[in-house]
Tab-separated table of N, CA and C in Angstrom:
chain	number	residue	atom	x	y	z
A	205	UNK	N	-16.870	11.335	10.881
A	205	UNK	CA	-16.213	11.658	12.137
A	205	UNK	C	-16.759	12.954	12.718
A	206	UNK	N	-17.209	13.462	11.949
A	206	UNK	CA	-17.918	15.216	12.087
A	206	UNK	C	-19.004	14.786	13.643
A	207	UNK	N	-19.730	13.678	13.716
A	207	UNK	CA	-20.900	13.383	14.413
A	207	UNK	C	-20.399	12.963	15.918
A	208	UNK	N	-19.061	12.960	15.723
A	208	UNK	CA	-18.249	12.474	17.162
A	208	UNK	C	-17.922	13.553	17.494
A	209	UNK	N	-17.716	13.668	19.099
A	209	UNK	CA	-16.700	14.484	19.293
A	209	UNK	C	-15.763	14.121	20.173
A	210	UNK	N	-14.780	15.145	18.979
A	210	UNK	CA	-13.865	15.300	19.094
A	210	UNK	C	-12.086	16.094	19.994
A	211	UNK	N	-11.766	16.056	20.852
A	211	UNK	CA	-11.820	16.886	21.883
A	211	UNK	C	-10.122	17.605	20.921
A	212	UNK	N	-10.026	18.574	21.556
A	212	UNK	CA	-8.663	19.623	20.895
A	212	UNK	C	-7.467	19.380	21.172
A	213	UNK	N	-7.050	17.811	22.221
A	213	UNK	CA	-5.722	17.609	22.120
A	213	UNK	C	-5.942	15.939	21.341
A	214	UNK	N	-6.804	15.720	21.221
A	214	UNK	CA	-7.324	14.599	20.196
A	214	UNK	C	-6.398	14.835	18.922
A	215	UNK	N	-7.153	16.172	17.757
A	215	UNK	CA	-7.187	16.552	17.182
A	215	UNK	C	-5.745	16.782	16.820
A	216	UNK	N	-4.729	17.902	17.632
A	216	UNK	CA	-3.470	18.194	17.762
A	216	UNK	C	-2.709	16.911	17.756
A	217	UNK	N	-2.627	16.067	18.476
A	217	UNK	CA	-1.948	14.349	18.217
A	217	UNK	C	-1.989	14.171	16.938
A	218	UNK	N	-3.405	14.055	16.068
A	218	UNK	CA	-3.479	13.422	15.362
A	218	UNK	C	-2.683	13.880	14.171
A	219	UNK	N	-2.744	15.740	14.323
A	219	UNK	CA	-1.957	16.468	13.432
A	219	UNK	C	-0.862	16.218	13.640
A	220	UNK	N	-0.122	16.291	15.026
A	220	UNK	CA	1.476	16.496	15.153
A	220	UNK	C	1.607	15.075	14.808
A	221	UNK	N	1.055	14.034	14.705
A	221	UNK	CA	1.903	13.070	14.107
A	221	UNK	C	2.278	12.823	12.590
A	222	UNK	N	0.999	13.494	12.243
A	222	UNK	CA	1.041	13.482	10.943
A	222	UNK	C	1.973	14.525	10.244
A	223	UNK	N	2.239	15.558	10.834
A	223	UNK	CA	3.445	16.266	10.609
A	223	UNK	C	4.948	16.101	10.959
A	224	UNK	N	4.578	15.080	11.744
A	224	UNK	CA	6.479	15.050	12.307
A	224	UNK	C	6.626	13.645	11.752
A	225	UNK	N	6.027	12.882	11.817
A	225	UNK	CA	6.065	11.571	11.465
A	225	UNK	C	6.505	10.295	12.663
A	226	UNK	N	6.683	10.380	13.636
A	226	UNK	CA	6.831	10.191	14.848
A	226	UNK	C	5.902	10.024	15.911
A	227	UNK	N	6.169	8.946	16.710
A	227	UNK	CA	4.905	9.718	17.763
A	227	UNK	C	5.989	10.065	19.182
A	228	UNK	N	6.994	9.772	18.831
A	228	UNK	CA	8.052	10.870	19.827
A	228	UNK	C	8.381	12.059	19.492
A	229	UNK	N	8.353	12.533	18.345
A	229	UNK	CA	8.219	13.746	17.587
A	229	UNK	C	6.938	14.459	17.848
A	230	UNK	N	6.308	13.964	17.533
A	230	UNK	CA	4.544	14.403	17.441
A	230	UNK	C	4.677	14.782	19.474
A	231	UNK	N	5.201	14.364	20.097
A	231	UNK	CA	4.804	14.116	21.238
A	231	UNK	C	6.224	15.115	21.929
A	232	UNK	N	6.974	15.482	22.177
A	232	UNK	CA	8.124	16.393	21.452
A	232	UNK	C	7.445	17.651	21.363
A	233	UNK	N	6.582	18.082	19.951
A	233	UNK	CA	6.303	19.444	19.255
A	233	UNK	C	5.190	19.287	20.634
A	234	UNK	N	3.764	18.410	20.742
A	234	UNK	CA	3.034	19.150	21.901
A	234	UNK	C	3.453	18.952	23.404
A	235	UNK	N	4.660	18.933	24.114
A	235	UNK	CA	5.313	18.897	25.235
A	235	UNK	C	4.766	17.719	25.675
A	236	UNK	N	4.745	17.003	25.680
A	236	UNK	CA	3.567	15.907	26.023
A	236	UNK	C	4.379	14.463	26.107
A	237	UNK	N	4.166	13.721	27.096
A	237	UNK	CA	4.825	12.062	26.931
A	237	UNK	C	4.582	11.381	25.786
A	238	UNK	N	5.096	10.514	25.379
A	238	UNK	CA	4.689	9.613	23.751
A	238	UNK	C	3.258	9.263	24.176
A	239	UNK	N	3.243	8.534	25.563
A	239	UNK	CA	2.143	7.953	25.674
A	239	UNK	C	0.939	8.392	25.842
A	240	UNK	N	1.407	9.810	26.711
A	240	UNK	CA	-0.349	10.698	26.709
A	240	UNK	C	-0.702	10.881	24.708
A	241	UNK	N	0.296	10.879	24.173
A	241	UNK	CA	-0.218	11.247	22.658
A	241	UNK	C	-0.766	10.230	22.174
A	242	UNK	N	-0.074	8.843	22.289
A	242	UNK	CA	-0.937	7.786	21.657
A	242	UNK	C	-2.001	7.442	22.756
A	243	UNK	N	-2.491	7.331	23.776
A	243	UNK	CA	-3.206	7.259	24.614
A	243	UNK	C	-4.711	8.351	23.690
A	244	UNK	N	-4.512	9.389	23.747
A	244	UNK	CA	-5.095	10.556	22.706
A	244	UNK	C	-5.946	9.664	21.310
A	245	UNK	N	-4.622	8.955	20.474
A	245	UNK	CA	-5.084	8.847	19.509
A	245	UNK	C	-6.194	7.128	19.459
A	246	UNK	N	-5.646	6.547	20.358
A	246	UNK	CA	-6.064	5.597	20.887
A	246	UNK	C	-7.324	5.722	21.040
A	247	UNK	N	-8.174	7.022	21.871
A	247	UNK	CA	-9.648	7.175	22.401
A	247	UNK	C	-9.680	7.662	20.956
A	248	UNK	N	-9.614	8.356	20.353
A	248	UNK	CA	-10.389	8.344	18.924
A	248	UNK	C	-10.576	7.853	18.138
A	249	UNK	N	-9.535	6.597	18.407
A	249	UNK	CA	-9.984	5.730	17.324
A	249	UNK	C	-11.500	4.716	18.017
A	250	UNK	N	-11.043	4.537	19.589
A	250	UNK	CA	-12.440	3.778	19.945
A	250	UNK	C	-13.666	4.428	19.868
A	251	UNK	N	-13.320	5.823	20.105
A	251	UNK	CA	-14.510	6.991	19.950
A	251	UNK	C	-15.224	6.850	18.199
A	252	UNK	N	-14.783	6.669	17.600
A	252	UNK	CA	-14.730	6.677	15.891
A	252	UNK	C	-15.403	5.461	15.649
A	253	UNK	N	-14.910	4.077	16.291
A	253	UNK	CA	-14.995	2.879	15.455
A	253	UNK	C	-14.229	2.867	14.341
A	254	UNK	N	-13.364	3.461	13.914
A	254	UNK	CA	-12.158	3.505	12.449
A	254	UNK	C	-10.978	3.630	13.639
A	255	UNK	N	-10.689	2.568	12.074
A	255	UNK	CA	-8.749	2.323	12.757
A	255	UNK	C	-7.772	3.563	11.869
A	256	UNK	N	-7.747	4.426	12.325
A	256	UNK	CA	-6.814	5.548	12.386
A	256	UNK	C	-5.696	5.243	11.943
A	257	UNK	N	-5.094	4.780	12.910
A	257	UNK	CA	-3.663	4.548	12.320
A	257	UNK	C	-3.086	2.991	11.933
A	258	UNK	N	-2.246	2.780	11.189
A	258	UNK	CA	-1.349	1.738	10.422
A	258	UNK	C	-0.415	1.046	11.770
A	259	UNK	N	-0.559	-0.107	12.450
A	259	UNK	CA	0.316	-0.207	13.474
A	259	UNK	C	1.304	-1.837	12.870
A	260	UNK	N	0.933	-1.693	11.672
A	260	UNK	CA	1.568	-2.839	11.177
A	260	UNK	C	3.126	-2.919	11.092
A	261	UNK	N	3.479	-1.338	10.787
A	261	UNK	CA	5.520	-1.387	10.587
A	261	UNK	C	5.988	-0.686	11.998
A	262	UNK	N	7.239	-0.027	11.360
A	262	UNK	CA	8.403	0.012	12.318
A	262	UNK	C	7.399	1.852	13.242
A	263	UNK	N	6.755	2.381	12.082
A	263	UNK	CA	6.241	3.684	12.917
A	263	UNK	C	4.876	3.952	12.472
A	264	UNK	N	3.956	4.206	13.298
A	264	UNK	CA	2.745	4.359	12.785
A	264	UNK	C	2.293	5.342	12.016
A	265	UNK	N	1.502	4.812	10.883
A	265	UNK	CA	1.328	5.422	9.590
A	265	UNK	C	-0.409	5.952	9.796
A	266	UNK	N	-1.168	7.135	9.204
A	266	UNK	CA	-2.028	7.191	9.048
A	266	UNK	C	-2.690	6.100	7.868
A	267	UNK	N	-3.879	5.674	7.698
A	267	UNK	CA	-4.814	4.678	6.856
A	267	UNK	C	-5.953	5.911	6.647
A	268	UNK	N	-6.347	5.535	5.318
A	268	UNK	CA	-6.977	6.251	4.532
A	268	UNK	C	-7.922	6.723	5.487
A	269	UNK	N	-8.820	6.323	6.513
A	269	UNK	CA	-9.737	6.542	7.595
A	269	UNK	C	-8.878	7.907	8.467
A	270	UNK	N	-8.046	7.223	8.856
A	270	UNK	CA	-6.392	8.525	9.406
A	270	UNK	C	-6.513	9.898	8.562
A	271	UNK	N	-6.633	9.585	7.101
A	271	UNK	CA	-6.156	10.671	6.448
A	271	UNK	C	-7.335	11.813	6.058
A	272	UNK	N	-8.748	10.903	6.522
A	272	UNK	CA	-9.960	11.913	6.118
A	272	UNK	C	-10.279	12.601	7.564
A	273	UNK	N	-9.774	11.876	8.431
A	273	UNK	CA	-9.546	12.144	9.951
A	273	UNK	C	-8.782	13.449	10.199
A	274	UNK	N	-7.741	13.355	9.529
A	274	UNK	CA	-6.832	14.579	9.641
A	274	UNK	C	-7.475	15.615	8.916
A	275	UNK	N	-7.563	15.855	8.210
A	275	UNK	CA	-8.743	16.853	7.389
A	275	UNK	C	-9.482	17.236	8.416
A	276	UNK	N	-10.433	16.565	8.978
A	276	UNK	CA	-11.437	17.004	9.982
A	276	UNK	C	-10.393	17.651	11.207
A	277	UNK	N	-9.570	17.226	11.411
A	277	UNK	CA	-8.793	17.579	12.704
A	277	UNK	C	-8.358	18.955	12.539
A	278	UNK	N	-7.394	19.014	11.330
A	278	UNK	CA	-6.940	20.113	10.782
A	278	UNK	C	-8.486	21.491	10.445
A	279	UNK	N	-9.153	21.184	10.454
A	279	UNK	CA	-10.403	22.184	10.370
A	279	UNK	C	-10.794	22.389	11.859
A	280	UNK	N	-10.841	21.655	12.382
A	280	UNK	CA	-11.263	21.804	13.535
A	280	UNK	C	-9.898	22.958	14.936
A	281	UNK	N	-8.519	22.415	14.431
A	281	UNK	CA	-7.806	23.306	14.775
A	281	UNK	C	-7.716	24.823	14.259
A	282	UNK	N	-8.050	24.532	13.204
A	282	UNK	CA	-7.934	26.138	12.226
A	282	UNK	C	-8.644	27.386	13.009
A	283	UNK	N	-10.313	25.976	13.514
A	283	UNK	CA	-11.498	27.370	13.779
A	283	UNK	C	-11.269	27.845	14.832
């Protein structure tokens, strides 16, 4: 994912969901509509070619692709 880029409210979605567990939560902590957030996570996943997130249950889950994703995200917010 390092070879894409990645833009800084990309990144923040991908974290605040993964921290709140929500994407009305996630979307909530960055002032933001649900939909501009999944809209967000949406272009990175087409940007990527990896399916990011789990849309199989009741709330979307990161997938192992999601979770090496967040790593990169989380570094990328840090710097």
């Amino acid at each position: 994912m390092s070879s894409v880029h990645v833009t800084l409210e990309q990144a923040r979605a991908l974290s605040a969901l993964a921290q709140e567990g929500t994407l009305q939560k996630a979307a909530t902590k960055l002032h933001k509509g649900h939909t501009a957030v999944l809209y967000a996570l949406s272009g990175l996943e087409e940007q990527t070619g990896l399916v990011l997130l789990d849309r199989s249950g009741y709330r979307l889950r990161l997938t192992g692709e999601g979770q090496a994703g967040l790593v990169h995200a989380r570094k990328m917010l840090e710097a």
